[in-house]
Amino acid sequence: MELGHVTRLDDVARALGVSTATVSRALSGKAGVSSEVAERVRRTAAEMGYVANVHARTLAGGTTTVIGLVVHEIGDPYFTEIAGGLVEAAEQNDLLVQVCHAGRDPGRELKQVRSLVAHRVRAVVLAGSGHTDPEVDADLRALLDGFTARGGHVVAIGRRHLESDALLPDNTGAGATLARHLLELGHRRIAVLGGPPGLTTVQDRLAGIHSVLDGREDVELHVLETDFTRDGAATAAVEVVERWPRTTAVLALNDAMAIGVLDTLRRRGVRVPEQVSVAGFDDVAVAAQLSPSLTTTRFPLTEMGREALQLVLTPPSGEARRRRVDHQLITRESTAPPPQE
Amino acid sequence: MELGHVTRLDDVARALGVSTATVSRALSGKAGVSSEVAERVRRTAAEMGYVANVHARTLAGGTTTVIGLVVHEIGDPYFTEIAGGLVEAAEQNDLLVQVCHAGRDPGRELKQVRSLVAHRVRAVVLAGSGHTDPEVDADLRALLDGFTARGGHVVAIGRRHLESDALLPDNTGAGATLARHLLELGHRRIAVLGGPPGLTTVQDRLAGIHSVLDGREDVELHVLETDFTRDGAATAAVEVVERWPRTTAVLALNDAMAIGVLDTLRRRGVRVPEQVSVAGFDDVAVAAQLSPSLTTTRFPLTEMGREALQLVLTPPSGEARRRRVDHQLITRESTAPPPQE
DNA sequence: TACCATAACGCAAGCGCTTACGGACAGCGC
DNA sequence: GCGCTGTCCGTAAGCGCTTGCGTTATGGTA
């Protein structure tokens, strides 16, 4: 209970009749203390319920045990899974994760990163798409450069424009794979629900799709720009149904959007996949349980979160480590051959 | 770029020819500085890219802008939605959220909270079920008591045993509602997939179920203890199918588990709801998109996260504020009358 | 025995900020 | 003119920890 009082390093030192220096060294396992004393210190500290003041420690030059994670949409399963892998791995390494929600707004993102830097976090992990316009990220990069220069570590997931360690999902390949899949099923009138054009993920996935579909005279392709969210896609799907009612396949640029599309189609009484096929990206955990289950491409998101932490833990080598993450086509119920005319 | 150097308060002060005290006061909007000077300070600080060192500030007695969130399972949508509401609301108030994963292990939880306390977070939000055994939480409560005594703020979501501000979902009511729902559909052979008995949420939901089903001679009720996770339920569902093949309804104590049940039944070729009805708790976002969509009870999770932040922001009044959160039955495809014999 | 490395520990100077306290100065009433 | 109040600002004392350096004890070596 002990209202209002926290045991400090000094209290422990006094209780043992040693100096704070000794206690400090003993507790952080540094050399310069005999093992018996160290043991006694540790025991007493534990008994007294001593917990080091993180701020004092950090200020004095010790190292932080917090890493920052910046995501676009905390509610999006894509990020949830990454966060899950990261937080769990962090916990195993006695690290804490500070989660920031940037809402796909570069300004907000900048603010969040600034705050993380101010907290002297050990590392910043940036998850999600970068911006195609290098200008947008200019401030961010300057900030991150300063951060790394002072010993901070930056790990990106899918931000290929950043010169940091990175996990780079093969978005272009995934786009191509899905386009090919639809083509092989026989679809020729395809709608793509794209996100805001400023995002590299959007750009890459679209590029993959175009690389397969462009130049084919028998293919009618409509690309709709919309919000990169489930609701955005749900609304856009209405437009697809009304403007191009003969569409036989809708390709959403992520699973959240695909779910939105399924939702709209269900409400409108359009049967999937009998009348319209739907596919997404990312193979979010629930994709398999959807009604109908969703054809998508898989990136090992949880695994990527864990791997990001591994990068955090291993000190940055001379040059940036960039690992490409491969995709995998997951064929499920939501795609099928188009209806006979 | 400026490798290795961060602008400090002192740098700003020197640039302006004033004392650090003045700069400090100006930046934190305290009295004692003329408005012109304050304005000049703010401008110069911004120009120099000054960002206060959070640790120094906190150590010197300033207040933190971090709040800690402890969840049982970061991957569980239940917590994800709460976290989503919380993180978003926090962002709007210039607060950072530190997320901890306790994995339903009191020891780990304790460790995480200890770490949060060491970080002098402004508030600790504990989400998820408490433990029925008061002993288990004894250490935790001592820790939290110390924390509040030093001005910390504790907000619980669903931890009715803690004497803090709390949001208390009506789990008992929800259990009763679902049991009644199954009964009304005509189900008489019901299996319940419960979680570990040490959790109050499990206890409360079960209590609600029992309050409706107990004493009815025509009802055959089997309660299975299992892991409170999707995989745990998936495994348990196998057991249900094999041991009590005539079961017509499976009630899982949360949606994640219900999803696991659906998964198992699908694999086994058992049709839902034609042969077996399935229901869950919480109305996680994907419940509506499942195949088949899931009957469940809704708690406004995202809203609860937001509300928790509101509690964090409003200073604790004399006595704990405890708000009960009502549930709502969401009837969907996964429940229907049992098959004719 | 004298000398020096080595180990074990204490001293004290910070880390970058906040804030009590006090000084300087202006304005006011008497 | 004096004193008083109030405003604006600087001085300096910490906040609780880490760590470089100095001191002392210890043992090994020539």
mmCIF file of N, CA and C in Angstrom, chain A residues 7-9 11-13 15-16 23-24 26-28 37-52, chain B residues 114:
data_model
loop_
_atom_site.group_PDB
_atom_site.id
_atom_site.type_symbol
_atom_site.label_atom_id
_atom_site.label_comp_id
_atom_site.label_asym_id
_atom_site.label_seq_id
_atom_site.Cartn_x
_atom_site.Cartn_y
_atom_site.Cartn_z
ATOM 1 N N THR A 7 9.826 3.175 -3.830
ATOM 2 C CA THR A 7 11.205 2.896 -3.439
ATOM 3 C C THR A 7 12.124 3.248 -4.590
ATOM 4 N N ARG A 8 13.145 3.992 -4.262
ATOM 5 C CA ARG A 8 14.089 4.403 -5.284
ATOM 6 C C ARG A 8 15.380 3.625 -5.119
ATOM 7 N N LEU A 9 16.226 3.856 -6.073
ATOM 8 C CA LEU A 9 17.516 3.193 -6.050
ATOM 9 C C LEU A 9 18.211 3.490 -4.728
ATOM 10 N N ASP A 11 16.950 4.118 -1.854
ATOM 11 C CA ASP A 11 16.388 3.381 -0.725
ATOM 12 C C ASP A 11 17.019 2.004 -0.621
ATOM 13 N N VAL A 12 17.140 1.373 -1.757
ATOM 14 C CA VAL A 12 17.749 0.049 -1.775
ATOM 15 C C VAL A 12 19.195 0.137 -1.300
ATOM 16 N N ALA A 13 19.905 1.126 -1.835
ATOM 17 C CA ALA A 13 21.306 1.297 -1.479
ATOM 18 C C ALA A 13 21.454 1.490 0.028
ATOM 19 N N ALA A 15 19.387 0.667 2.412
ATOM 20 C CA ALA A 15 19.006 -0.538 3.146
ATOM 21 C C ALA A 15 20.167 -1.527 3.222
ATOM 22 N N LEU A 16 21.006 -1.505 2.222
ATOM 23 C CA LEU A 16 22.103 -2.460 2.175
ATOM 24 C C LEU A 16 23.415 -1.848 2.654
ATOM 25 N N VAL A 23 24.393 -0.564 -6.517
ATOM 26 C CA VAL A 23 23.067 -1.118 -6.773
ATOM 27 C C VAL A 23 22.752 -1.045 -8.257
ATOM 28 N N SER A 24 23.013 0.107 -8.819
ATOM 29 C CA SER A 24 22.740 0.281 -10.240
ATOM 30 C C SER A 24 23.462 -0.769 -11.064
ATOM 31 N N ALA A 26 24.726 -3.608 -10.089
ATOM 32 C CA ALA A 26 24.264 -4.962 -9.777
ATOM 33 C C ALA A 26 22.986 -5.273 -10.542
ATOM 34 N N LEU A 27 22.075 -4.318 -10.532
ATOM 35 C CA LEU A 27 20.777 -4.586 -11.137
ATOM 36 C C LEU A 27 20.835 -4.651 -12.655
ATOM 37 N N SER A 28 21.753 -3.908 -13.226
ATOM 38 C CA SER A 28 21.814 -3.977 -14.683
ATOM 39 C C SER A 28 22.904 -4.936 -15.137
ATOM 40 N N VAL A 37 27.636 -9.651 -3.549
ATOM 41 C CA VAL A 37 26.954 -8.376 -3.355
ATOM 42 C C VAL A 37 25.830 -8.225 -4.373
ATOM 43 N N ALA A 38 26.140 -8.545 -5.601
ATOM 44 C CA ALA A 38 25.143 -8.415 -6.664
ATOM 45 C C ALA A 38 23.902 -9.221 -6.302
ATOM 46 N N GLU A 39 24.145 -10.404 -5.826
ATOM 47 C CA GLU A 39 23.026 -11.278 -5.480
ATOM 48 C C GLU A 39 22.199 -10.673 -4.338
ATOM 49 N N ARG A 40 22.905 -10.191 -3.334
ATOM 50 C CA ARG A 40 22.204 -9.584 -2.207
ATOM 51 C C ARG A 40 21.387 -8.382 -2.666
ATOM 52 N N VAL A 41 21.988 -7.581 -3.517
ATOM 53 C CA VAL A 41 21.292 -6.402 -4.018
ATOM 54 C C VAL A 41 20.018 -6.814 -4.728
ATOM 55 N N ARG A 42 20.151 -7.779 -5.606
ATOM 56 C CA ARG A 42 18.992 -8.199 -6.379
ATOM 57 C C ARG A 42 17.880 -8.687 -5.469
ATOM 58 N N ARG A 43 18.266 -9.447 -4.456
ATOM 59 C CA ARG A 43 17.238 -9.975 -3.559
ATOM 60 C C ARG A 43 16.525 -8.851 -2.818
ATOM 61 N N THR A 44 17.328 -7.976 -2.241
ATOM 62 C CA THR A 44 16.709 -6.879 -1.479
ATOM 63 C C THR A 44 15.833 -6.005 -2.368
ATOM 64 N N ALA A 45 16.337 -5.722 -3.543
ATOM 65 C CA ALA A 45 15.565 -4.885 -4.461
ATOM 66 C C ALA A 45 14.212 -5.532 -4.726
ATOM 67 N N ALA A 46 14.238 -6.823 -4.963
ATOM 68 C CA ALA A 46 12.989 -7.523 -5.238
ATOM 69 C C ALA A 46 12.069 -7.461 -4.026
ATOM 70 N N GLU A 47 12.660 -7.691 -2.861
ATOM 71 C CA GLU A 47 11.851 -7.661 -1.637
ATOM 72 C C GLU A 47 11.220 -6.292 -1.418
ATOM 73 N N MET A 48 11.974 -5.271 -1.720
ATOM 74 C CA MET A 48 11.460 -3.923 -1.494
ATOM 75 C C MET A 48 10.535 -3.468 -2.610
ATOM 76 N N GLY A 49 10.362 -4.313 -3.590
ATOM 77 C CA GLY A 49 9.476 -3.952 -4.692
ATOM 78 C C GLY A 49 10.026 -2.812 -5.524
ATOM 79 N N TYR A 50 11.342 -2.788 -5.635
ATOM 80 C CA TYR A 50 11.949 -1.711 -6.390
ATOM 81 C C TYR A 50 11.716 -1.876 -7.891
ATOM 82 N N VAL A 51 11.275 -0.818 -8.507
ATOM 83 C CA VAL A 51 11.159 -0.777 -9.959
ATOM 84 C C VAL A 51 11.831 0.493 -10.440
ATOM 85 N N ALA A 52 12.798 0.340 -11.304
ATOM 86 C CA ALA A 52 13.556 1.497 -11.756
ATOM 87 C C ALA A 52 12.656 2.496 -12.466
ATOM 88 N N ARG B 114 3.623 -3.624 -14.070
ATOM 89 C CA ARG B 114 4.781 -3.083 -13.369
ATOM 90 C C ARG B 114 5.598 -2.200 -14.303
#
